[in-house]
Amino acid sequence: AGLGISALRKQLPTDTTRERASGIAGELDTTIAELRATIYSLRAHAGETESPSSHILRAIRRASAPLDFTPALRLGDNIDALTDETTLTHLLAVITEALSNVGRHAHAHTVELSIERTDDTLTLVLRDDGIGFIAPVAESGLANLRQRAAELGGTLVIDSAPGEGTTLRWVVPMPAEA
């Protein structure tokens, strides 16, 4: 359904209808992620803690509330295998700050958010179609994201240009399992 809406979006006559179609596709992506989280929680034994994907979905929902659209979300299949609380805490803070920055500065109409976990890394990629920027003089929010990556031995890379939107890539290594 999401792919069909994306294909149809290109044929819609106005920016408003195209934006609405993008919003619907984003809502479908979010619903799929919520269904995955629900299925995971149904499988969990009684007394287990909330899944990482549930924490992530709640953080995205809260942080995107001020936006006029729903971010498109892609959660990788291994997200619920994220057992390190420190890494999860940093990830949730990065999601919140990054979406807050979009709302305050980007003037974006769409955001794509992807979170993938492998055995070696955790990667968050956020792309917006906003106004972009040249390296800011004061980057307090971005400095916070950069610091969070550094504390975990990772990196933050930002690709942005005026009028071309912004891509934020936050990558941290996964700690060895005990």
JSON list of C-alpha atoms in Angstrom, two decimals:
[
{"chain": "A", "resi": 1, "resn": "ALA", "atom": "CA", "xyz": [0.00, 0.00, 0.00]},
{"chain": "A", "resi": 2, "resn": "GLY", "atom": "CA", "xyz": [2.81, 2.40, 0.88]},
{"chain": "A", "resi": 3, "resn": "LEU", "atom": "CA", "xyz": [4.61, 1.76, -2.39]},
{"chain": "A", "resi": 4, "resn": "GLY", "atom": "CA", "xyz": [1.36, 2.24, -4.29]},
{"chain": "A", "resi": 5, "resn": "ILE", "atom": "CA", "xyz": [0.75, 5.56, -2.57]},
{"chain": "A", "resi": 6, "resn": "SER", "atom": "CA", "xyz": [4.32, 6.66, -3.29]},
{"chain": "A", "resi": 7, "resn": "ALA", "atom": "CA", "xyz": [3.89, 5.81, -6.98]},
{"chain": "A", "resi": 8, "resn": "LEU", "atom": "CA", "xyz": [0.53, 7.56, -7.11]},
{"chain": "A", "resi": 9, "resn": "ARG", "atom": "CA", "xyz": [1.95, 10.63, -5.34]},
{"chain": "A", "resi": 10, "resn": "LYS", "atom": "CA", "xyz": [3.95, 11.60, -8.43]},
{"chain": "A", "resi": 11, "resn": "GLN", "atom": "CA", "xyz": [0.75, 11.81, -10.48]},
{"chain": "A", "resi": 12, "resn": "LEU", "atom": "CA", "xyz": [-1.24, 13.96, -8.06]},
{"chain": "A", "resi": 13, "resn": "PRO", "atom": "CA", "xyz": [-2.03, 17.47, -9.35]},
{"chain": "A", "resi": 14, "resn": "THR", "atom": "CA", "xyz": [-1.16, 19.73, -6.39]},
{"chain": "A", "resi": 15, "resn": "ASP", "atom": "CA", "xyz": [1.52, 20.07, -3.75]},
{"chain": "A", "resi": 16, "resn": "THR", "atom": "CA", "xyz": [-1.15, 19.75, -1.06]},
{"chain": "A", "resi": 17, "resn": "THR", "atom": "CA", "xyz": [-2.40, 16.40, -2.34]},
{"chain": "A", "resi": 18, "resn": "ARG", "atom": "CA", "xyz": [1.16, 15.14, -2.84]},
{"chain": "A", "resi": 19, "resn": "GLU", "atom": "CA", "xyz": [2.05, 16.15, 0.74]},
{"chain": "A", "resi": 20, "resn": "ARG", "atom": "CA", "xyz": [-1.07, 14.39, 2.05]},
{"chain": "A", "resi": 21, "resn": "ALA", "atom": "CA", "xyz": [-0.15, 11.23, 0.14]},
{"chain": "A", "resi": 22, "resn": "SER", "atom": "CA", "xyz": [3.34, 11.38, 1.67]},
{"chain": "A", "resi": 23, "resn": "GLY", "atom": "CA", "xyz": [1.76, 11.77, 5.10]},
{"chain": "A", "resi": 24, "resn": "ILE", "atom": "CA", "xyz": [-0.44, 8.72, 4.54]},
{"chain": "A", "resi": 25, "resn": "ALA", "atom": "CA", "xyz": [2.58, 6.68, 3.43]},
{"chain": "A", "resi": 26, "resn": "GLY", "atom": "CA", "xyz": [4.41, 7.82, 6.57]},
{"chain": "A", "resi": 27, "resn": "GLU", "atom": "CA", "xyz": [1.44, 6.86, 8.73]},
{"chain": "A", "resi": 28, "resn": "LEU", "atom": "CA", "xyz": [1.46, 3.39, 7.14]},
{"chain": "A", "resi": 29, "resn": "ASP", "atom": "CA", "xyz": [5.17, 3.01, 7.91]},
{"chain": "A", "resi": 30, "resn": "THR", "atom": "CA", "xyz": [4.54, 4.05, 11.51]},
{"chain": "A", "resi": 31, "resn": "THR", "atom": "CA", "xyz": [1.61, 1.63, 11.80]},
{"chain": "A", "resi": 32, "resn": "ILE", "atom": "CA", "xyz": [3.76, -1.22, 10.50]},
{"chain": "A", "resi": 33, "resn": "ALA", "atom": "CA", "xyz": [6.46, -0.37, 13.05]},
{"chain": "A", "resi": 34, "resn": "GLU", "atom": "CA", "xyz": [3.85, -0.23, 15.83]},
{"chain": "A", "resi": 35, "resn": "LEU", "atom": "CA", "xyz": [2.47, -3.61, 14.74]},
{"chain": "A", "resi": 36, "resn": "ARG", "atom": "CA", "xyz": [5.98, -5.08, 14.90]},
{"chain": "A", "resi": 37, "resn": "ALA", "atom": "CA", "xyz": [6.41, -3.66, 18.39]},
{"chain": "A", "resi": 38, "resn": "THR", "atom": "CA", "xyz": [3.02, -5.05, 19.46]},
{"chain": "A", "resi": 39, "resn": "ILE", "atom": "CA", "xyz": [3.80, -8.49, 18.07]},
{"chain": "A", "resi": 40, "resn": "TYR", "atom": "CA", "xyz": [7.16, -8.46, 19.83]},
{"chain": "A", "resi": 41, "resn": "SER", "atom": "CA", "xyz": [5.56, -7.46, 23.13]},
{"chain": "A", "resi": 42, "resn": "LEU", "atom": "CA", "xyz": [2.93, -10.22, 22.77]},
{"chain": "A", "resi": 43, "resn": "ARG", "atom": "CA", "xyz": [5.74, -12.71, 22.36]},
{"chain": "A", "resi": 44, "resn": "ALA", "atom": "CA", "xyz": [7.61, -11.42, 25.39]},
{"chain": "A", "resi": 45, "resn": "HIS", "atom": "CA", "xyz": [7.22, -13.23, 28.68]},
{"chain": "A", "resi": 46, "resn": "ALA", "atom": "CA", "xyz": [5.25, -11.60, 31.46]},
{"chain": "A", "resi": 47, "resn": "GLY", "atom": "CA", "xyz": [7.36, -9.22, 33.50]},
{"chain": "A", "resi": 48, "resn": "GLU", "atom": "CA", "xyz": [9.85, -8.40, 30.74]},
{"chain": "A", "resi": 49, "resn": "THR", "atom": "CA", "xyz": [10.66, -4.77, 30.14]},
{"chain": "A", "resi": 50, "resn": "GLU", "atom": "CA", "xyz": [9.31, -2.73, 27.25]},
{"chain": "A", "resi": 51, "resn": "SER", "atom": "CA", "xyz": [10.96, -3.42, 23.90]},
{"chain": "A", "resi": 52, "resn": "PRO", "atom": "CA", "xyz": [13.45, -0.97, 22.39]},
{"chain": "A", "resi": 53, "resn": "SER", "atom": "CA", "xyz": [11.17, -0.47, 19.38]},
{"chain": "A", "resi": 54, "resn": "SER", "atom": "CA", "xyz": [8.34, 0.62, 21.70]},
{"chain": "A", "resi": 55, "resn": "HIS", "atom": "CA", "xyz": [10.65, 3.17, 23.35]},
{"chain": "A", "resi": 56, "resn": "ILE", "atom": "CA", "xyz": [11.73, 4.40, 19.90]},
{"chain": "A", "resi": 57, "resn": "LEU", "atom": "CA", "xyz": [8.15, 4.72, 18.61]},
{"chain": "A", "resi": 58, "resn": "ARG", "atom": "CA", "xyz": [7.12, 6.66, 21.71]},
{"chain": "A", "resi": 59, "resn": "ALA", "atom": "CA", "xyz": [10.10, 9.03, 21.35]},
{"chain": "A", "resi": 60, "resn": "ILE", "atom": "CA", "xyz": [9.30, 9.64, 17.67]},
{"chain": "A", "resi": 61, "resn": "ARG", "atom": "CA", "xyz": [5.62, 10.19, 18.40]},
{"chain": "A", "resi": 62, "resn": "ARG", "atom": "CA", "xyz": [6.40, 12.76, 21.12]},
{"chain": "A", "resi": 63, "resn": "ALA", "atom": "CA", "xyz": [9.14, 14.55, 19.21]},
{"chain": "A", "resi": 64, "resn": "SER", "atom": "CA", "xyz": [7.16, 14.78, 15.98]},
{"chain": "A", "resi": 65, "resn": "ALA", "atom": "CA", "xyz": [3.95, 16.09, 17.61]},
{"chain": "A", "resi": 66, "resn": "PRO", "atom": "CA", "xyz": [4.79, 19.74, 16.75]},
{"chain": "A", "resi": 67, "resn": "LEU", "atom": "CA", "xyz": [5.38, 18.85, 13.08]},
{"chain": "A", "resi": 68, "resn": "ASP", "atom": "CA", "xyz": [2.64, 19.30, 10.48]},
{"chain": "A", "resi": 69, "resn": "PHE", "atom": "CA", "xyz": [3.32, 15.82, 9.10]},
{"chain": "A", "resi": 70, "resn": "THR", "atom": "CA", "xyz": [4.19, 12.32, 10.20]},
{"chain": "A", "resi": 71, "resn": "PRO", "atom": "CA", "xyz": [7.80, 11.27, 9.62]},
{"chain": "A", "resi": 72, "resn": "ALA", "atom": "CA", "xyz": [8.28, 8.21, 7.42]},
{"chain": "A", "resi": 73, "resn": "LEU", "atom": "CA", "xyz": [9.92, 5.54, 9.55]},
{"chain": "A", "resi": 74, "resn": "ARG", "atom": "CA", "xyz": [11.94, 2.44, 8.79]},
{"chain": "A", "resi": 75, "resn": "LEU", "atom": "CA", "xyz": [12.93, 0.28, 11.75]},
{"chain": "A", "resi": 76, "resn": "GLY", "atom": "CA", "xyz": [15.33, -2.51, 10.99]},
{"chain": "A", "resi": 77, "resn": "ASP", "atom": "CA", "xyz": [14.45, -6.04, 12.01]},
{"chain": "A", "resi": 78, "resn": "ASN", "atom": "CA", "xyz": [17.13, -6.26, 14.73]},
{"chain": "A", "resi": 79, "resn": "ILE", "atom": "CA", "xyz": [16.12, -3.18, 16.72]},
{"chain": "A", "resi": 80, "resn": "ASP", "atom": "CA", "xyz": [14.61, -5.19, 19.56]},
{"chain": "A", "resi": 81, "resn": "ALA", "atom": "CA", "xyz": [17.94, -7.00, 19.96]},
{"chain": "A", "resi": 82, "resn": "LEU", "atom": "CA", "xyz": [19.37, -3.71, 21.26]},
{"chain": "A", "resi": 83, "resn": "THR", "atom": "CA", "xyz": [19.96, -4.65, 24.89]},
{"chain": "A", "resi": 84, "resn": "ASP", "atom": "CA", "xyz": [22.47, -1.98, 25.94]},
{"chain": "A", "resi": 85, "resn": "GLU", "atom": "CA", "xyz": [20.52, 0.61, 27.98]},
{"chain": "A", "resi": 86, "resn": "THR", "atom": "CA", "xyz": [23.19, 3.30, 27.57]},
{"chain": "A", "resi": 87, "resn": "THR", "atom": "CA", "xyz": [23.09, 3.05, 23.78]},
{"chain": "A", "resi": 88, "resn": "LEU", "atom": "CA", "xyz": [19.28, 3.05, 23.78]},
{"chain": "A", "resi": 89, "resn": "THR", "atom": "CA", "xyz": [19.18, 6.12, 26.06]},
{"chain": "A", "resi": 90, "resn": "HIS", "atom": "CA", "xyz": [21.53, 8.00, 23.71]},
{"chain": "A", "resi": 91, "resn": "LEU", "atom": "CA", "xyz": [19.53, 6.89, 20.65]},
{"chain": "A", "resi": 92, "resn": "LEU", "atom": "CA", "xyz": [16.27, 8.16, 22.14]},
{"chain": "A", "resi": 93, "resn": "ALA", "atom": "CA", "xyz": [17.86, 11.52, 22.97]},
{"chain": "A", "resi": 94, "resn": "VAL", "atom": "CA", "xyz": [19.28, 11.80, 19.44]},
{"chain": "A", "resi": 95, "resn": "ILE", "atom": "CA", "xyz": [15.87, 11.05, 17.90]},
{"chain": "A", "resi": 96, "resn": "THR", "atom": "CA", "xyz": [14.26, 13.71, 20.09]},
{"chain": "A", "resi": 97, "resn": "GLU", "atom": "CA", "xyz": [16.89, 16.37, 19.36]},
{"chain": "A", "resi": 98, "resn": "ALA", "atom": "CA", "xyz": [17.06, 15.65, 15.63]},
{"chain": "A", "resi": 99, "resn": "LEU", "atom": "CA", "xyz": [13.27, 15.89, 15.18]},
{"chain": "A", "resi": 100, "resn": "SER", "atom": "CA", "xyz": [13.18, 18.99, 17.36]},
{"chain": "A", "resi": 101, "resn": "ASN", "atom": "CA", "xyz": [15.80, 20.59, 15.10]},
{"chain": "A", "resi": 102, "resn": "VAL", "atom": "CA", "xyz": [13.67, 19.78, 12.05]},
{"chain": "A", "resi": 103, "resn": "GLY", "atom": "CA", "xyz": [10.68, 21.44, 13.69]},
{"chain": "A", "resi": 104, "resn": "ARG", "atom": "CA", "xyz": [12.57, 24.55, 14.78]},
{"chain": "A", "resi": 105, "resn": "HIS", "atom": "CA", "xyz": [14.89, 25.16, 11.85]},
{"chain": "A", "resi": 106, "resn": "ALA", "atom": "CA", "xyz": [14.32, 23.09, 8.71]},
{"chain": "A", "resi": 107, "resn": "HIS", "atom": "CA", "xyz": [10.91, 24.27, 7.46]},
{"chain": "A", "resi": 108, "resn": "ALA", "atom": "CA", "xyz": [10.59, 20.75, 6.08]},
{"chain": "A", "resi": 109, "resn": "HIS", "atom": "CA", "xyz": [7.53, 19.09, 4.58]},
{"chain": "A", "resi": 110, "resn": "THR", "atom": "CA", "xyz": [8.82, 15.52, 4.89]},
{"chain": "A", "resi": 111, "resn": "VAL", "atom": "CA", "xyz": [11.23, 13.59, 7.09]},
{"chain": "A", "resi": 112, "resn": "GLU", "atom": "CA", "xyz": [12.50, 10.07, 6.51]},
{"chain": "A", "resi": 113, "resn": "LEU", "atom": "CA", "xyz": [13.90, 8.35, 9.56]},
{"chain": "A", "resi": 114, "resn": "SER", "atom": "CA", "xyz": [15.72, 5.02, 9.39]},
{"chain": "A", "resi": 115, "resn": "ILE", "atom": "CA", "xyz": [17.14, 3.08, 12.34]},
{"chain": "A", "resi": 116, "resn": "GLU", "atom": "CA", "xyz": [19.13, -0.07, 11.63]},
{"chain": "A", "resi": 117, "resn": "ARG", "atom": "CA", "xyz": [21.03, -2.38, 13.98]},
{"chain": "A", "resi": 118, "resn": "THR", "atom": "CA", "xyz": [23.61, -4.90, 12.91]},
{"chain": "A", "resi": 119, "resn": "ASP", "atom": "CA", "xyz": [25.92, -7.00, 15.07]},
{"chain": "A", "resi": 120, "resn": "ASP", "atom": "CA", "xyz": [28.52, -4.24, 14.80]},
{"chain": "A", "resi": 121, "resn": "THR", "atom": "CA", "xyz": [26.68, -0.91, 14.53]},
{"chain": "A", "resi": 122, "resn": "LEU", "atom": "CA", "xyz": [23.56, 1.06, 15.27]},
{"chain": "A", "resi": 123, "resn": "THR", "atom": "CA", "xyz": [22.74, 3.61, 12.57]},
{"chain": "A", "resi": 124, "resn": "LEU", "atom": "CA", "xyz": [20.19, 6.39, 12.60]},
{"chain": "A", "resi": 125, "resn": "VAL", "atom": "CA", "xyz": [19.67, 8.31, 9.35]},
{"chain": "A", "resi": 126, "resn": "LEU", "atom": "CA", "xyz": [17.33, 11.29, 9.25]},
{"chain": "A", "resi": 127, "resn": "ARG", "atom": "CA", "xyz": [16.63, 13.06, 5.94]},
{"chain": "A", "resi": 128, "resn": "ASP", "atom": "CA", "xyz": [14.47, 16.15, 5.58]},
{"chain": "A", "resi": 129, "resn": "ASP", "atom": "CA", "xyz": [13.44, 18.21, 2.58]},
{"chain": "A", "resi": 130, "resn": "GLY", "atom": "CA", "xyz": [13.87, 21.50, 4.42]},
{"chain": "A", "resi": 131, "resn": "ILE", "atom": "CA", "xyz": [15.83, 24.64, 3.70]},
{"chain": "A", "resi": 132, "resn": "GLY", "atom": "CA", "xyz": [19.21, 23.15, 4.62]},
{"chain": "A", "resi": 133, "resn": "PHE", "atom": "CA", "xyz": [22.09, 25.21, 5.96]},
{"chain": "A", "resi": 134, "resn": "ILE", "atom": "CA", "xyz": [25.76, 26.05, 5.73]},
{"chain": "A", "resi": 135, "resn": "ALA", "atom": "CA", "xyz": [27.78, 24.93, 8.78]},
{"chain": "A", "resi": 136, "resn": "PRO", "atom": "CA", "xyz": [26.19, 26.85, 11.67]},
{"chain": "A", "resi": 137, "resn": "VAL", "atom": "CA", "xyz": [28.13, 29.23, 13.86]},
{"chain": "A", "resi": 138, "resn": "ALA", "atom": "CA", "xyz": [26.54, 27.88, 17.03]},
{"chain": "A", "resi": 139, "resn": "GLU", "atom": "CA", "xyz": [25.57, 24.23, 16.83]},
{"chain": "A", "resi": 140, "resn": "SER", "atom": "CA", "xyz": [24.39, 23.53, 20.36]},
{"chain": "A", "resi": 141, "resn": "GLY", "atom": "CA", "xyz": [21.85, 20.82, 19.42]},
{"chain": "A", "resi": 142, "resn": "LEU", "atom": "CA", "xyz": [24.15, 19.30, 16.81]},
{"chain": "A", "resi": 143, "resn": "ALA", "atom": "CA", "xyz": [27.08, 19.47, 19.23]},
{"chain": "A", "resi": 144, "resn": "ASN", "atom": "CA", "xyz": [24.98, 17.44, 21.67]},
{"chain": "A", "resi": 145, "resn": "LEU", "atom": "CA", "xyz": [24.34, 14.80, 19.00]},
{"chain": "A", "resi": 146, "resn": "ARG", "atom": "CA", "xyz": [28.03, 14.76, 18.10]},
{"chain": "A", "resi": 147, "resn": "GLN", "atom": "CA", "xyz": [28.97, 14.38, 21.79]},
{"chain": "A", "resi": 148, "resn": "ARG", "atom": "CA", "xyz": [26.54, 11.50, 22.26]},
{"chain": "A", "resi": 149, "resn": "ALA", "atom": "CA", "xyz": [28.08, 9.69, 19.28]},
{"chain": "A", "resi": 150, "resn": "ALA", "atom": "CA", "xyz": [31.61, 10.33, 20.58]},
{"chain": "A", "resi": 151, "resn": "GLU", "atom": "CA", "xyz": [30.74, 9.02, 24.06]},
{"chain": "A", "resi": 152, "resn": "LEU", "atom": "CA", "xyz": [29.80, 5.71, 22.44]},
{"chain": "A", "resi": 153, "resn": "GLY", "atom": "CA", "xyz": [32.81, 5.66, 20.08]},
{"chain": "A", "resi": 154, "resn": "GLY", "atom": "CA", "xyz": [30.72, 6.65, 17.07]},
{"chain": "A", "resi": 155, "resn": "THR", "atom": "CA", "xyz": [30.30, 9.49, 14.61]},
{"chain": "A", "resi": 156, "resn": "LEU", "atom": "CA", "xyz": [27.83, 12.10, 13.45]},
{"chain": "A", "resi": 157, "resn": "VAL", "atom": "CA", "xyz": [27.94, 13.19, 9.80]},
{"chain": "A", "resi": 158, "resn": "ILE", "atom": "CA", "xyz": [25.71, 15.97, 8.53]},
{"chain": "A", "resi": 159, "resn": "ASP", "atom": "CA", "xyz": [25.20, 16.67, 4.84]},
{"chain": "A", "resi": 160, "resn": "SER", "atom": "CA", "xyz": [23.32, 19.89, 4.16]},
{"chain": "A", "resi": 161, "resn": "ALA", "atom": "CA", "xyz": [23.22, 22.73, 1.67]},
{"chain": "A", "resi": 162, "resn": "PRO", "atom": "CA", "xyz": [20.88, 25.70, 1.41]},
{"chain": "A", "resi": 163, "resn": "GLY", "atom": "CA", "xyz": [17.68, 24.69, -0.37]},
{"chain": "A", "resi": 164, "resn": "GLU", "atom": "CA", "xyz": [18.61, 21.00, -0.52]},
{"chain": "A", "resi": 165, "resn": "GLY", "atom": "CA", "xyz": [17.52, 19.67, 2.85]},
{"chain": "A", "resi": 166, "resn": "THR", "atom": "CA", "xyz": [19.64, 17.92, 5.42]},
{"chain": "A", "resi": 167, "resn": "THR", "atom": "CA", "xyz": [20.79, 14.35, 6.02]},
{"chain": "A", "resi": 168, "resn": "LEU", "atom": "CA", "xyz": [22.00, 13.44, 9.49]},
{"chain": "A", "resi": 169, "resn": "ARG", "atom": "CA", "xyz": [23.83, 10.11, 9.93]},
{"chain": "A", "resi": 170, "resn": "TRP", "atom": "CA", "xyz": [24.52, 8.99, 13.53]},
{"chain": "A", "resi": 171, "resn": "VAL", "atom": "CA", "xyz": [26.50, 5.74, 13.75]},
{"chain": "A", "resi": 172, "resn": "VAL", "atom": "CA", "xyz": [27.72, 4.03, 16.90]},
{"chain": "A", "resi": 173, "resn": "PRO", "atom": "CA", "xyz": [29.37, 0.66, 17.47]},
{"chain": "A", "resi": 174, "resn": "MET", "atom": "CA", "xyz": [27.37, -2.01, 19.24]},
{"chain": "A", "resi": 175, "resn": "PRO", "atom": "CA", "xyz": [28.90, -3.08, 22.54]},
{"chain": "A", "resi": 176, "resn": "ALA", "atom": "CA", "xyz": [29.97, -6.71, 22.82]},
{"chain": "A", "resi": 177, "resn": "GLU", "atom": "CA", "xyz": [27.33, -8.90, 24.44]},
{"chain": "A", "resi": 178, "resn": "ALA", "atom": "CA", "xyz": [28.19, -10.14, 27.92]}
]
